[in-house]
PDB file of C-alpha atoms in Angstrom:
ATOM      1  CA  MET Q   1       0.000   0.000   0.000  1.00  0.00           C
ATOM      2  CA  ASN Q   2       1.369   3.423  -0.969  1.00  0.00           C
ATOM      3  CA  SER Q   3       1.599   5.466   2.205  1.00  0.00           C
ATOM      4  CA  SER Q   4       1.925   8.676   0.218  1.00  0.00           C
ATOM      5  CA  HIS Q   5      -1.855   8.549  -0.314  1.00  0.00           C
ATOM      6  CA  TYR Q   6      -2.452   9.109   3.379  1.00  0.00           C
ATOM      7  CA  HIS Q   7      -2.400  12.536   5.027  1.00  0.00           C
ATOM      8  CA  VAL Q   8      -2.135  13.078   8.743  1.00  0.00           C
ATOM      9  CA  THR Q   9      -3.575  16.249  10.225  1.00  0.00           C
ATOM     10  CA  LEU Q  10      -2.148  17.218  13.590  1.00  0.00           C
ATOM     11  CA  PRO Q  11      -3.804  19.560  16.068  1.00  0.00           C
ATOM     12  CA  ASP Q  12      -2.490  23.126  16.024  1.00  0.00           C
ATOM     13  CA  ASP Q  13      -1.003  22.854  19.508  1.00  0.00           C
ATOM     14  CA  ILE Q  14       1.062  19.819  18.477  1.00  0.00           C
ATOM     15  CA  ILE Q  15       2.267  21.599  15.352  1.00  0.00           C
ATOM     16  CA  ARG Q  16       3.252  24.608  17.445  1.00  0.00           C
ATOM     17  CA  LEU Q  17       5.156  22.339  19.844  1.00  0.00           C
ATOM     18  CA  ILE Q  18       7.055  20.732  16.953  1.00  0.00           C
ATOM     19  CA  ILE Q  19       7.926  24.170  15.580  1.00  0.00           C
ATOM     20  CA  ASP Q  20       9.103  25.335  19.016  1.00  0.00           C
ATOM     21  CA  VAL Q  21      11.400  22.335  19.418  1.00  0.00           C
ATOM     22  CA  PHE Q  22      12.780  22.728  15.897  1.00  0.00           C
ATOM     23  CA  ILE Q  23      13.590  26.391  16.463  1.00  0.00           C
ATOM     24  CA  GLN Q  24      15.299  25.646  19.774  1.00  0.00           C
ATOM     25  CA  GLU Q  25      17.422  22.948  18.169  1.00  0.00           C
ATOM     26  CA  SER Q  26      18.436  24.929  15.084  1.00  0.00           C
ATOM     27  CA  THR Q  27      17.709  28.626  14.936  1.00  0.00           C
ATOM     28  CA  SER Q  28      19.710  29.161  11.752  1.00  0.00           C
ATOM     29  CA  ASP Q  29      17.680  26.547   9.875  1.00  0.00           C
ATOM     30  CA  ALA Q  30      14.361  27.691  11.284  1.00  0.00           C
ATOM     31  CA  PHE Q  31      13.894  30.390   8.670  1.00  0.00           C
ATOM     32  CA  CYS Q  32      13.016  27.660   6.177  1.00  0.00           C
ATOM     33  CA  LEU Q  33       9.735  27.364   8.096  1.00  0.00           C
ATOM     34  CA  PHE Q  34       8.706  30.684   6.537  1.00  0.00           C
ATOM     35  CA  LEU Q  35       8.439  28.887   3.191  1.00  0.00           C
ATOM     36  CA  ILE Q  36       5.858  26.345   4.376  1.00  0.00           C
ATOM     37  CA  SER Q  37       2.884  28.630   4.817  1.00  0.00           C
ATOM     38  CA  SER Q  38       1.885  31.995   6.189  1.00  0.00           C
ATOM     39  CA  SER Q  39       0.389  30.313   9.263  1.00  0.00           C
ATOM     40  CA  VAL Q  40       3.624  28.497  10.101  1.00  0.00           C
ATOM     41  CA  LYS Q  41       5.570  31.728   9.529  1.00  0.00           C
ATOM     42  CA  GLU Q  42       3.217  33.483  11.926  1.00  0.00           C
ATOM     43  CA  TRP Q  43       3.810  30.806  14.569  1.00  0.00           C
ATOM     44  CA  ALA Q  44       7.586  30.769  14.096  1.00  0.00           C
ATOM     45  CA  GLU Q  45       8.323  34.492  14.075  1.00  0.00           C
ATOM     46  CA  PRO Q  46       7.729  35.231  17.792  1.00  0.00           C
ATOM     47  CA  HIS Q  47      10.171  32.463  18.757  1.00  0.00           C
ATOM     48  CA  LEU Q  48      12.806  33.315  16.176  1.00  0.00           C
ATOM     49  CA  TYR Q  49      12.850  37.030  16.929  1.00  0.00           C
ATOM     50  CA  SER Q  50      12.218  36.985  20.680  1.00  0.00           C
ATOM     51  CA  LYS Q  51      15.944  37.110  21.467  1.00  0.00           C
ATOM     52  CA  ILE Q  52      18.336  38.927  19.127  1.00  0.00           C
ATOM     53  CA  VAL Q  53      22.101  38.900  19.730  1.00  0.00           C
ATOM     54  CA  LEU Q  54      24.098  41.189  17.438  1.00  0.00           C
ATOM     55  CA  ARG Q  55      27.823  40.428  17.403  1.00  0.00           C
ATOM     56  CA  THR Q  56      28.962  41.631  13.963  1.00  0.00           C
ATOM     57  CA  ARG Q  57      28.520  44.667  11.748  1.00  0.00           C
ATOM     58  CA  LYS Q  58      26.704  42.553   9.162  1.00  0.00           C
ATOM     59  CA  GLN Q  59      24.186  41.377  11.748  1.00  0.00           C
ATOM     60  CA  VAL Q  60      23.557  44.942  12.953  1.00  0.00           C
ATOM     61  CA  LEU Q  61      23.022  46.245   9.416  1.00  0.00           C
ATOM     62  CA  SER Q  62      20.657  43.379   8.554  1.00  0.00           C
ATOM     63  CA  PHE Q  63      18.657  43.905  11.734  1.00  0.00           C
ATOM     64  CA  SER Q  64      18.475  47.637  11.088  1.00  0.00           C
ATOM     65  CA  SER Q  65      17.166  46.995   7.567  1.00  0.00           C
ATOM     66  CA  ALA Q  66      14.548  44.634   8.987  1.00  0.00           C
ATOM     67  CA  LEU Q  67      13.437  47.290  11.485  1.00  0.00           C
ATOM     68  CA  ARG Q  68      12.978  49.750   8.624  1.00  0.00           C
ATOM     69  CA  GLY Q  69      10.792  47.217   6.831  1.00  0.00           C
ATOM     70  CA  ASP Q  70      13.183  46.640   3.944  1.00  0.00           C
ATOM     71  CA  PHE Q  71      12.471  42.894   3.964  1.00  0.00           C
ATOM     72  CA  ALA Q  72       8.878  41.858   3.342  1.00  0.00           C
ATOM     73  CA  PHE Q  73       9.542  38.369   4.697  1.00  0.00           C
ATOM     74  CA  CYS Q  74      11.301  39.558   7.864  1.00  0.00           C
ATOM     75  CA  GLN Q  75       9.600  41.986  10.238  1.00  0.00           C
ATOM     76  CA  PRO Q  76      11.003  41.317  13.722  1.00  0.00           C
ATOM     77  CA  ALA Q  77      10.336  44.621  15.499  1.00  0.00           C
ATOM     78  CA  ARG Q  78       7.140  43.697  17.342  1.00  0.00           C
ATOM     79  CA  HIS Q  79       8.505  40.299  18.420  1.00  0.00           C
ATOM     80  CA  VAL Q  80      11.840  41.364  19.934  1.00  0.00           C
ATOM     81  CA  LYS Q  81      11.879  41.005  23.722  1.00  0.00           C
ATOM     82  CA  PHE Q  82      15.614  40.584  24.342  1.00  0.00           C
ATOM     83  CA  LEU Q  83      18.116  42.646  22.334  1.00  0.00           C
ATOM     84  CA  TRP Q  84      21.831  42.322  23.067  1.00  0.00           C
ATOM     85  CA  LEU Q  85      23.999  44.748  21.090  1.00  0.00           C
ATOM     86  CA  LEU Q  86      27.519  43.351  21.399  1.00  0.00           C
ATOM     87  CA  CYS Q  87      28.977  44.430  18.062  1.00  0.00           C
ATOM     88  CA  THR Q  88      32.424  46.042  18.363  1.00  0.00           C
ATOM     89  CA  ASP Q  89      32.233  48.160  15.208  1.00  0.00           C
ATOM     90  CA  VAL Q  90      31.700  51.751  16.329  1.00  0.00           C
ATOM     91  CA  SER Q  91      30.501  52.761  12.854  1.00  0.00           C
ATOM     92  CA  VAL Q  92      27.180  50.984  13.381  1.00  0.00           C
ATOM     93  CA  THR Q  93      26.151  52.845  16.534  1.00  0.00           C
ATOM     94  CA  HIS Q  94      23.900  55.319  14.720  1.00  0.00           C
ATOM     95  CA  VAL Q  95      22.219  52.552  12.714  1.00  0.00           C
ATOM     96  CA  LEU Q  96      20.062  51.429  15.628  1.00  0.00           C
ATOM     97  CA  HIS Q  97      18.992  54.848  16.848  1.00  0.00           C
ATOM     98  CA  ASP Q  98      15.340  53.967  16.300  1.00  0.00           C
ATOM     99  CA  VAL Q  99      15.361  50.855  18.513  1.00  0.00           C
ATOM    100  CA  PRO Q 100      13.642  52.677  21.444  1.00  0.00           C
ATOM    101  CA  VAL Q 101      10.619  53.383  19.243  1.00  0.00           C
ATOM    102  CA  LYS Q 102      10.607  50.462  16.815  1.00  0.00           C
ATOM    103  CA  CYS Q 103      10.928  47.651  19.377  1.00  0.00           C
ATOM    104  CA  GLN Q 104       7.814  48.379  21.398  1.00  0.00           C
ATOM    105  CA  ASN Q 105       7.815  45.019  23.186  1.00  0.00           C
ATOM    106  CA  LEU Q 106      11.479  45.073  24.193  1.00  0.00           C
ATOM    107  CA  ILE Q 107      11.927  43.885  27.785  1.00  0.00           C
ATOM    108  CA  HIS Q 108      15.705  43.456  28.188  1.00  0.00           C
ATOM    109  CA  PHE Q 109      18.267  45.614  26.395  1.00  0.00           C
ATOM    110  CA  ALA Q 110      21.993  44.925  26.779  1.00  0.00           C
ATOM    111  CA  PHE Q 111      24.634  46.964  25.047  1.00  0.00           C
ATOM    112  CA  ASP Q 112      28.385  47.323  24.948  1.00  0.00           C
ATOM    113  CA  ALA Q 113      28.959  50.821  26.273  1.00  0.00           C
ATOM    114  CA  LYS Q 114      30.975  52.031  23.304  1.00  0.00           C
ATOM    115  CA  ARG Q 115      27.997  51.223  21.085  1.00  0.00           C
ATOM    116  CA  ALA Q 116      25.344  52.961  23.198  1.00  0.00           C
ATOM    117  CA  PRO Q 117      22.639  53.906  20.678  1.00  0.00           C
ATOM    118  CA  PHE Q 118      21.167  56.317  23.227  1.00  0.00           C
ATOM    119  CA  VAL Q 119      23.785  58.975  22.585  1.00  0.00           C
ATOM    120  CA  VAL Q 120      22.915  59.573  18.930  1.00  0.00           C
ATOM    121  CA  PRO Q 121      20.561  62.540  18.419  1.00  0.00           C
ATOM    122  CA  TYR Q 122      17.326  61.572  16.741  1.00  0.00           C
ATOM    123  CA  THR Q 123      13.816  62.967  16.373  1.00  0.00           C
ATOM    124  CA  ALA Q 124      12.286  60.155  18.432  1.00  0.00           C
ATOM    125  CA  ARG Q 125      13.567  61.919  21.551  1.00  0.00           C
ATOM    126  CA  GLU Q 126      10.591  64.225  21.240  1.00  0.00           C
ATOM    127  CA  THR Q 127       8.076  61.398  21.563  1.00  0.00           C
ATOM    128  CA  ASP Q 128       6.804  59.534  24.592  1.00  0.00           C
ATOM    129  CA  ASP Q 129       6.771  56.045  23.101  1.00  0.00           C
ATOM    130  CA  GLN Q 130      10.392  55.071  23.708  1.00  0.00           C
ATOM    131  CA  PHE Q 131      10.968  51.700  25.372  1.00  0.00           C
ATOM    132  CA  PRO Q 132       7.373  51.436  26.667  1.00  0.00           C
ATOM    133  CA  ARG Q 133       7.943  47.934  28.121  1.00  0.00           C
ATOM    134  CA  LEU Q 134      11.665  47.979  28.865  1.00  0.00           C
ATOM    135  CA  SER Q 135      12.192  46.784  32.437  1.00  0.00           C
ATOM    136  CA  ARG Q 136      15.691  45.263  32.297  1.00  0.00           C
ATOM    137  CA  LEU Q 137      18.874  47.054  31.279  1.00  0.00           C
ATOM    138  CA  SER Q 138      22.424  45.670  31.064  1.00  0.00           C
ATOM    139  CA  ILE Q 139      25.298  48.119  30.529  1.00  0.00           C
ATOM    140  CA  CYS Q 140      28.498  46.300  29.602  1.00  0.00           C
ATOM    141  CA  SER Q 141      31.901  47.878  30.291  1.00  0.00           C
ATOM    142  CA  PRO Q 142      30.591  51.240  31.564  1.00  0.00           C
ATOM    143  CA  MET Q 143      34.167  52.544  31.356  1.00  0.00           C
ATOM    144  CA  LEU Q 144      33.597  52.971  27.615  1.00  0.00           C
ATOM    145  CA  LEU Q 145      30.634  55.322  28.027  1.00  0.00           C
ATOM    146  CA  ASP Q 146      31.504  58.817  26.884  1.00  0.00           C
ATOM    147  CA  ASP Q 147      30.395  62.091  28.431  1.00  0.00           C
ATOM    148  CA  GLN Q 148      27.621  62.484  25.866  1.00  0.00           C
ATOM    149  CA  PHE Q 149      25.827  59.500  27.386  1.00  0.00           C
ATOM    150  CA  TYR Q 150      25.545  61.380  30.670  1.00  0.00           C
ATOM    151  CA  THR Q 151      24.872  64.869  29.291  1.00  0.00           C
ATOM    152  CA  THR Q 152      22.129  63.943  26.795  1.00  0.00           C
ATOM    153  CA  ASP Q 153      19.870  62.354  29.422  1.00  0.00           C
ATOM    154  CA  PRO Q 154      19.474  58.972  27.666  1.00  0.00           C
ATOM    155  CA  PRO Q 155      15.850  57.882  27.119  1.00  0.00           C
ATOM    156  CA  VAL Q 156      15.981  55.148  29.729  1.00  0.00           C
ATOM    157  CA  PRO Q 157      12.570  54.532  31.345  1.00  0.00           C
ATOM    158  CA  PHE Q 158      13.947  54.697  34.879  1.00  0.00           C
ATOM    159  CA  GLU Q 159      10.480  54.576  36.425  1.00  0.00           C
ATOM    160  CA  HIS Q 160       9.831  51.195  34.786  1.00  0.00           C
ATOM    161  CA  LEU Q 161      13.214  49.559  35.339  1.00  0.00           C
ATOM    162  CA  THR Q 162      12.984  46.536  37.613  1.00  0.00           C
ATOM    163  CA  HIS Q 163      16.410  45.033  36.873  1.00  0.00           C
ATOM    164  CA  LEU Q 164      19.702  46.844  36.274  1.00  0.00           C
ATOM    165  CA  HIS Q 165      22.915  44.983  35.411  1.00  0.00           C
ATOM    166  CA  LEU Q 166      26.337  46.666  35.352  1.00  0.00           C
ATOM    167  CA  PHE Q 167      28.830  44.314  33.711  1.00  0.00           C
ATOM    168  CA  ALA Q 168      32.556  45.001  34.313  1.00  0.00           C
ATOM    169  CA  PRO Q 169      32.534  48.471  35.893  1.00  0.00           C
ATOM    170  CA  CYS Q 170      36.269  48.498  36.387  1.00  0.00           C
ATOM    171  CA  ASP Q 171      38.175  51.746  36.079  1.00  0.00           C
ATOM    172  CA  PRO Q 172      38.064  55.343  37.352  1.00  0.00           C
ATOM    173  CA  ASN Q 173      35.836  56.369  34.416  1.00  0.00           C
ATOM    174  CA  SER Q 174      33.252  53.867  35.640  1.00  0.00           C
ATOM    175  CA  GLU Q 175      32.646  56.007  38.703  1.00  0.00           C
ATOM    176  CA  LYS Q 176      30.183  58.083  36.700  1.00  0.00           C
ATOM    177  CA  ILE Q 177      27.891  55.104  36.421  1.00  0.00           C
ATOM    178  CA  TYR Q 178      27.354  55.502  40.166  1.00  0.00           C
ATOM    179  CA  ASP Q 179      27.940  59.225  40.736  1.00  0.00           C
ATOM    180  CA  VAL Q 180      26.001  60.482  37.712  1.00  0.00           C
ATOM    181  CA  PHE Q 181      23.862  57.797  36.090  1.00  0.00           C
ATOM    182  CA  LEU Q 182      22.482  56.285  39.310  1.00  0.00           C
ATOM    183  CA  ALA Q 183      22.789  59.296  41.593  1.00  0.00           C
ATOM    184  CA  ASN Q 184      20.974  61.688  39.250  1.00  0.00           C
ATOM    185  CA  HIS Q 185      18.064  59.305  38.722  1.00  0.00           C
ATOM    186  CA  ILE Q 186      17.862  57.563  42.075  1.00  0.00           C
ATOM    187  CA  ASP Q 187      14.439  59.022  42.879  1.00  0.00           C
ATOM    188  CA  ARG Q 188      13.061  57.798  39.562  1.00  0.00           C
ATOM    189  CA  LEU Q 189      13.959  54.158  40.294  1.00  0.00           C
ATOM    190  CA  VAL Q 190      10.569  53.533  41.853  1.00  0.00           C
ATOM    191  CA  SER Q 191      10.228  50.014  40.413  1.00  0.00           C
ATOM    192  CA  LEU Q 192      13.789  48.723  40.756  1.00  0.00           C
ATOM    193  CA  THR Q 193      13.902  45.344  42.495  1.00  0.00           C
ATOM    194  CA  HIS Q 194      17.305  43.960  41.431  1.00  0.00           C
ATOM    195  CA  LEU Q 195      20.689  45.598  40.935  1.00  0.00           C
ATOM    196  CA  LEU Q 196      23.528  43.345  39.761  1.00  0.00           C
ATOM    197  CA  ILE Q 197      27.108  44.639  39.714  1.00  0.00           C
ATOM    198  CA  GLU Q 198      29.373  42.125  38.031  1.00  0.00           C
ATOM    199  CA  VAL Q 199      33.111  42.602  38.585  1.00  0.00           C
ATOM    200  CA  THR Q 200      34.707  40.721  35.717  1.00  0.00           C
ATOM    201  CA  ILE Q 201      36.874  41.058  32.609  1.00  0.00           C
ATOM    202  CA  PRO Q 202      36.052  44.250  30.658  1.00  0.00           C
ATOM    203  CA  SER Q 203      35.853  44.544  26.910  1.00  0.00           C
ATOM    204  CA  PRO Q 204      39.213  44.077  25.121  1.00  0.00           C
ATOM    205  CA  GLU Q 205      38.505  47.473  23.586  1.00  0.00           C
ATOM    206  CA  SER Q 206      39.117  49.088  26.949  1.00  0.00           C
ATOM    207  CA  GLY Q 207      42.812  48.890  26.118  1.00  0.00           C
ATOM    208  CA  TYR Q 208      43.741  47.885  29.650  1.00  0.00           C
ATOM    209  CA  VAL Q 209      46.240  45.098  30.166  1.00  0.00           C
ATOM    210  CA  ASN Q 210      46.521  45.274  33.953  1.00  0.00           C
ATOM    211  CA  LEU Q 211      43.263  43.496  34.665  1.00  0.00           C
ATOM    212  CA  SER Q 212      44.154  42.865  38.296  1.00  0.00           C
ATOM    213  CA  PHE Q 213      44.267  46.616  38.907  1.00  0.00           C
ATOM    214  CA  LEU Q 214      40.850  47.027  37.276  1.00  0.00           C
ATOM    215  CA  ALA Q 215      39.307  44.258  39.366  1.00  0.00           C
ATOM    216  CA  GLU Q 216      40.645  45.719  42.583  1.00  0.00           C
ATOM    217  CA  TYR Q 217      39.635  49.228  41.606  1.00  0.00           C
ATOM    218  CA  ALA Q 218      36.081  48.074  40.840  1.00  0.00           C
ATOM    219  CA  VAL Q 219      35.688  46.721  44.374  1.00  0.00           C
ATOM    220  CA  PHE Q 220      37.501  49.717  45.859  1.00  0.00           C
ATOM    221  CA  ALA Q 221      35.114  52.081  44.030  1.00  0.00           C
ATOM    222  CA  ILE Q 222      32.143  50.347  45.659  1.00  0.00           C
ATOM    223  CA  LEU Q 223      33.899  50.292  49.016  1.00  0.00           C
ATOM    224  CA  MET Q 224      34.467  54.069  48.832  1.00  0.00           C
ATOM    225  CA  ARG Q 225      30.752  54.532  48.055  1.00  0.00           C
ATOM    226  CA  GLU Q 226      29.453  52.612  51.029  1.00  0.00           C
ATOM    227  CA  GLU Q 227      27.245  55.516  52.097  1.00  0.00           C
ATOM    228  CA  PHE Q 228      25.914  55.962  48.570  1.00  0.00           C
ATOM    229  CA  PHE Q 229      24.793  52.339  48.400  1.00  0.00           C
ATOM    230  CA  ARG Q 230      23.271  52.511  51.876  1.00  0.00           C
ATOM    231  CA  ASP Q 231      21.388  55.607  50.760  1.00  0.00           C
ATOM    232  CA  LEU Q 232      20.304  53.782  47.605  1.00  0.00           C
ATOM    233  CA  LEU Q 233      18.800  50.989  49.708  1.00  0.00           C
ATOM    234  CA  VAL Q 234      16.873  53.532  51.759  1.00  0.00           C
ATOM    235  CA  ARG Q 235      15.645  55.700  48.900  1.00  0.00           C
ATOM    236  CA  VAL Q 236      14.721  52.739  46.689  1.00  0.00           C
ATOM    237  CA  PRO Q 237      12.620  50.613  49.065  1.00  0.00           C
ATOM    238  CA  THR Q 238      11.506  48.362  46.208  1.00  0.00           C
ATOM    239  CA  LEU Q 239      15.092  47.116  45.815  1.00  0.00           C
ATOM    240  CA  ARG Q 240      15.053  43.536  47.069  1.00  0.00           C
ATOM    241  CA  LYS Q 241      18.563  42.490  46.065  1.00  0.00           C
ATOM    242  CA  LEU Q 242      21.834  44.266  45.432  1.00  0.00           C
ATOM    243  CA  VAL Q 243      24.098  41.511  44.131  1.00  0.00           C
ATOM    244  CA  ILE Q 244      27.847  42.072  43.792  1.00  0.00           C
ATOM    245  CA  LYS Q 245      29.285  39.227  41.767  1.00  0.00           C
ATOM    246  CA  THR Q 246      32.795  38.225  40.701  1.00  0.00           C
ATOM    247  CA  ASN Q 247      35.003  35.338  39.634  1.00  0.00           C
ATOM    248  CA  TYR Q 248      38.502  36.687  40.266  1.00  0.00           C
ATOM    249  CA  PRO Q 249      40.587  33.979  42.002  1.00  0.00           C
ATOM    250  CA  TYR Q 250      43.630  35.724  43.438  1.00  0.00           C
ATOM    251  CA  GLN Q 251      44.525  36.554  46.989  1.00  0.00           C
ATOM    252  CA  ARG Q 252      44.988  40.327  46.855  1.00  0.00           C
ATOM    253  CA  PHE Q 253      41.540  40.714  45.328  1.00  0.00           C
ATOM    254  CA  TYR Q 254      40.039  38.586  48.103  1.00  0.00           C
ATOM    255  CA  LEU Q 255      41.380  41.009  50.715  1.00  0.00           C
ATOM    256  CA  LEU Q 256      39.371  43.894  49.249  1.00  0.00           C
ATOM    257  CA  TRP Q 257      36.402  41.638  48.582  1.00  0.00           C
ATOM    258  CA  ASP Q 258      36.295  40.435  52.208  1.00  0.00           C
ATOM    259  CA  GLN Q 259      36.635  43.988  53.471  1.00  0.00           C
ATOM    260  CA  LEU Q 260      33.660  45.070  51.374  1.00  0.00           C
ATOM    261  CA  LYS Q 261      31.621  42.126  52.660  1.00  0.00           C
ATOM    262  CA  SER Q 262      32.499  43.016  56.224  1.00  0.00           C
ATOM    263  CA  ARG Q 263      31.473  46.650  55.787  1.00  0.00           C
ATOM    264  CA  LEU Q 264      28.068  45.757  54.348  1.00  0.00           C
ATOM    265  CA  LYS Q 265      27.317  42.635  56.367  1.00  0.00           C
ATOM    266  CA  ASP Q 266      24.512  44.413  58.237  1.00  0.00           C
ATOM    267  CA  GLU Q 267      22.593  44.973  54.981  1.00  0.00           C
ATOM    268  CA  PRO Q 268      20.538  41.799  54.369  1.00  0.00           C
ATOM    269  CA  ARG Q 269      19.627  42.894  50.843  1.00  0.00           C
ATOM    270  CA  VAL Q 270      23.285  43.026  49.780  1.00  0.00           C
ATOM    271  CA  ILE Q 271      24.429  39.650  48.457  1.00  0.00           C
ATOM    272  CA  PHE Q 272      28.017  38.762  47.601  1.00  0.00           C
ATOM    273  CA  ASP Q 273      28.359  36.124  44.916  1.00  0.00           C
ATOM    274  CA  LEU Q 274      31.866  34.736  44.505  1.00  0.00           C
ATOM    275  CA  GLN Q 275      31.734  32.315  41.596  1.00  0.00           C
ATOM    276  CA  ASN Q 276      33.692  29.096  41.738  1.00  0.00           C
ATOM    277  CA  ILE Q 277      35.724  28.367  38.628  1.00  0.00           C
ATOM    278  CA  SER Q 278      37.865  25.406  37.629  1.00  0.00           C
ATOM    279  CA  SER Q 279      41.568  25.367  38.431  1.00  0.00           C
ATOM    280  CA  ALA Q 280      42.341  25.494  34.707  1.00  0.00           C
ATOM    281  CA  ASP Q 281      40.187  28.594  34.259  1.00  0.00           C
ATOM    282  CA  ALA Q 282      41.750  30.086  37.383  1.00  0.00           C
ATOM    283  CA  ASP Q 283      45.232  29.553  35.937  1.00  0.00           C
ATOM    284  CA  ARG Q 284      44.246  31.168  32.648  1.00  0.00           C
ATOM    285  CA  LEU Q 285      42.742  34.140  34.424  1.00  0.00           C
ATOM    286  CA  GLU Q 286      45.765  34.448  36.696  1.00  0.00           C
ATOM    287  CA  ASN Q 287      48.006  34.522  33.633  1.00  0.00           C
ATOM    288  CA  SER Q 288      45.826  37.133  31.940  1.00  0.00           C
ATOM    289  CA  LEU Q 289      45.948  39.299  35.041  1.00  0.00           C
ATOM    290  CA  SER Q 290      49.730  39.404  35.048  1.00  0.00           C
ATOM    291  CA  SER Q 291      50.230  39.528  31.281  1.00  0.00           C
ATOM    292  CA  SER Q 292      51.496  42.700  29.600  1.00  0.00           C
ATOM    293  CA  GLN Q 293      49.233  41.985  26.627  1.00  0.00           C
ATOM    294  CA  PRO Q 294      45.484  41.331  26.592  1.00  0.00           C
ATOM    295  CA  THR Q 295      44.884  37.588  26.251  1.00  0.00           C
ATOM    296  CA  ILE Q 296      41.169  37.585  25.507  1.00  0.00           C
ATOM    297  CA  SER Q 297      39.778  38.068  22.022  1.00  0.00           C
ATOM    298  CA  ILE Q 298      36.615  39.988  21.209  1.00  0.00           C
ATOM    299  CA  PRO Q 299      34.681  36.810  20.190  1.00  0.00           C
ATOM    300  CA  THR Q 300      35.740  35.130  23.441  1.00  0.00           C
ATOM    301  CA  TRP Q 301      34.675  38.163  25.450  1.00  0.00           C
ATOM    302  CA  GLN Q 302      31.326  38.261  23.642  1.00  0.00           C
ATOM    303  CA  LYS Q 303      30.830  34.605  24.535  1.00  0.00           C
ATOM    304  CA  LEU Q 304      31.594  35.304  28.200  1.00  0.00           C
ATOM    305  CA  LEU Q 305      29.196  38.225  28.136  1.00  0.00           C
ATOM    306  CA  CYS Q 306      26.394  36.136  26.611  1.00  0.00           C
ATOM    307  CA  VAL Q 307      26.872  33.534  29.336  1.00  0.00           C
ATOM    308  CA  ALA Q 308      26.693  36.268  31.978  1.00  0.00           C
ATOM    309  CA  LEU Q 309      23.534  37.725  30.448  1.00  0.00           C
ATOM    310  CA  ASP Q 310      21.900  34.298  30.325  1.00  0.00           C
ATOM    311  CA  GLU Q 311      22.877  33.729  33.949  1.00  0.00           C
ATOM    312  CA  SER Q 312      21.379  37.061  34.948  1.00  0.00           C
ATOM    313  CA  ILE Q 313      18.076  36.067  33.336  1.00  0.00           C
ATOM    314  CA  GLN Q 314      18.106  32.732  35.170  1.00  0.00           C
ATOM    315  CA  HIS Q 315      18.991  34.399  38.454  1.00  0.00           C
ATOM    316  CA  TRP Q 316      16.293  37.050  38.104  1.00  0.00           C
ATOM    317  CA  SER Q 317      13.657  34.473  37.171  1.00  0.00           C
ATOM    318  CA  LYS Q 318      14.307  32.619  40.427  1.00  0.00           C
ATOM    319  CA  SER Q 319      14.156  35.628  42.726  1.00  0.00           C
TER     320      SER Q 319
END
């Protein structure tokens, strides 16, 4: 009997489940689903475009074209909930200036500080529909933020932010992230429940080779702002957790780390998270700390950053 004469019709929920599994297993191949039918395309799009990670100039330019509606088959704007801008090409910064308006359902925005799309002047600043649902913000390597970021009053919906993640605030320039960015808007953080400060390896573009100094300075900068953080906990009563996280495995760093823990031990909402790493990873990090040349490539750093962002999502979902 020729089985090709038989047709099996599956319930919609089963078809959706199959599509979900297929997309999770192979995102790059999932676009072929668009060719099956308009219904399947409609089911697949929210899953394919929910989380966008932009690592290269080509990816940024393609995404920007899609936001403008240049591709009839690809219209991701309304589906994007997580957008991580990790591209290291400074020439593409202006390309995504319309993200705050175009991505109306964006929940979590992460960006490498040198590529902050906020700082580019654009007409959308005059509207009130920027980031209407944004509640989570990750700023990576704040040391790379320029003065324009602070002077232009970036269109961050501070009143709606529930989660703020500072990844690798490591050098003297990073002090502005506390003294200006947070301090100037502290009374607008009426919804903030989680603040995560992650002391780790900054972007290779920082140009720093003495990573041990940066790690120690990052902790020292927090230590010297003990009163600021105590004031933050008082003035932002919604803040349930202030997590200070690191994975630096060398003794001199531990001395500062333990001192900071001791100074803030009376604050139950302050949590210190010292990550355990393998001895092999510890050796590699130890070597990178003492090396006169940076030992981490941009792709490797982007991978580390993606892992950290995923971990932040998992951590926040549990608390």
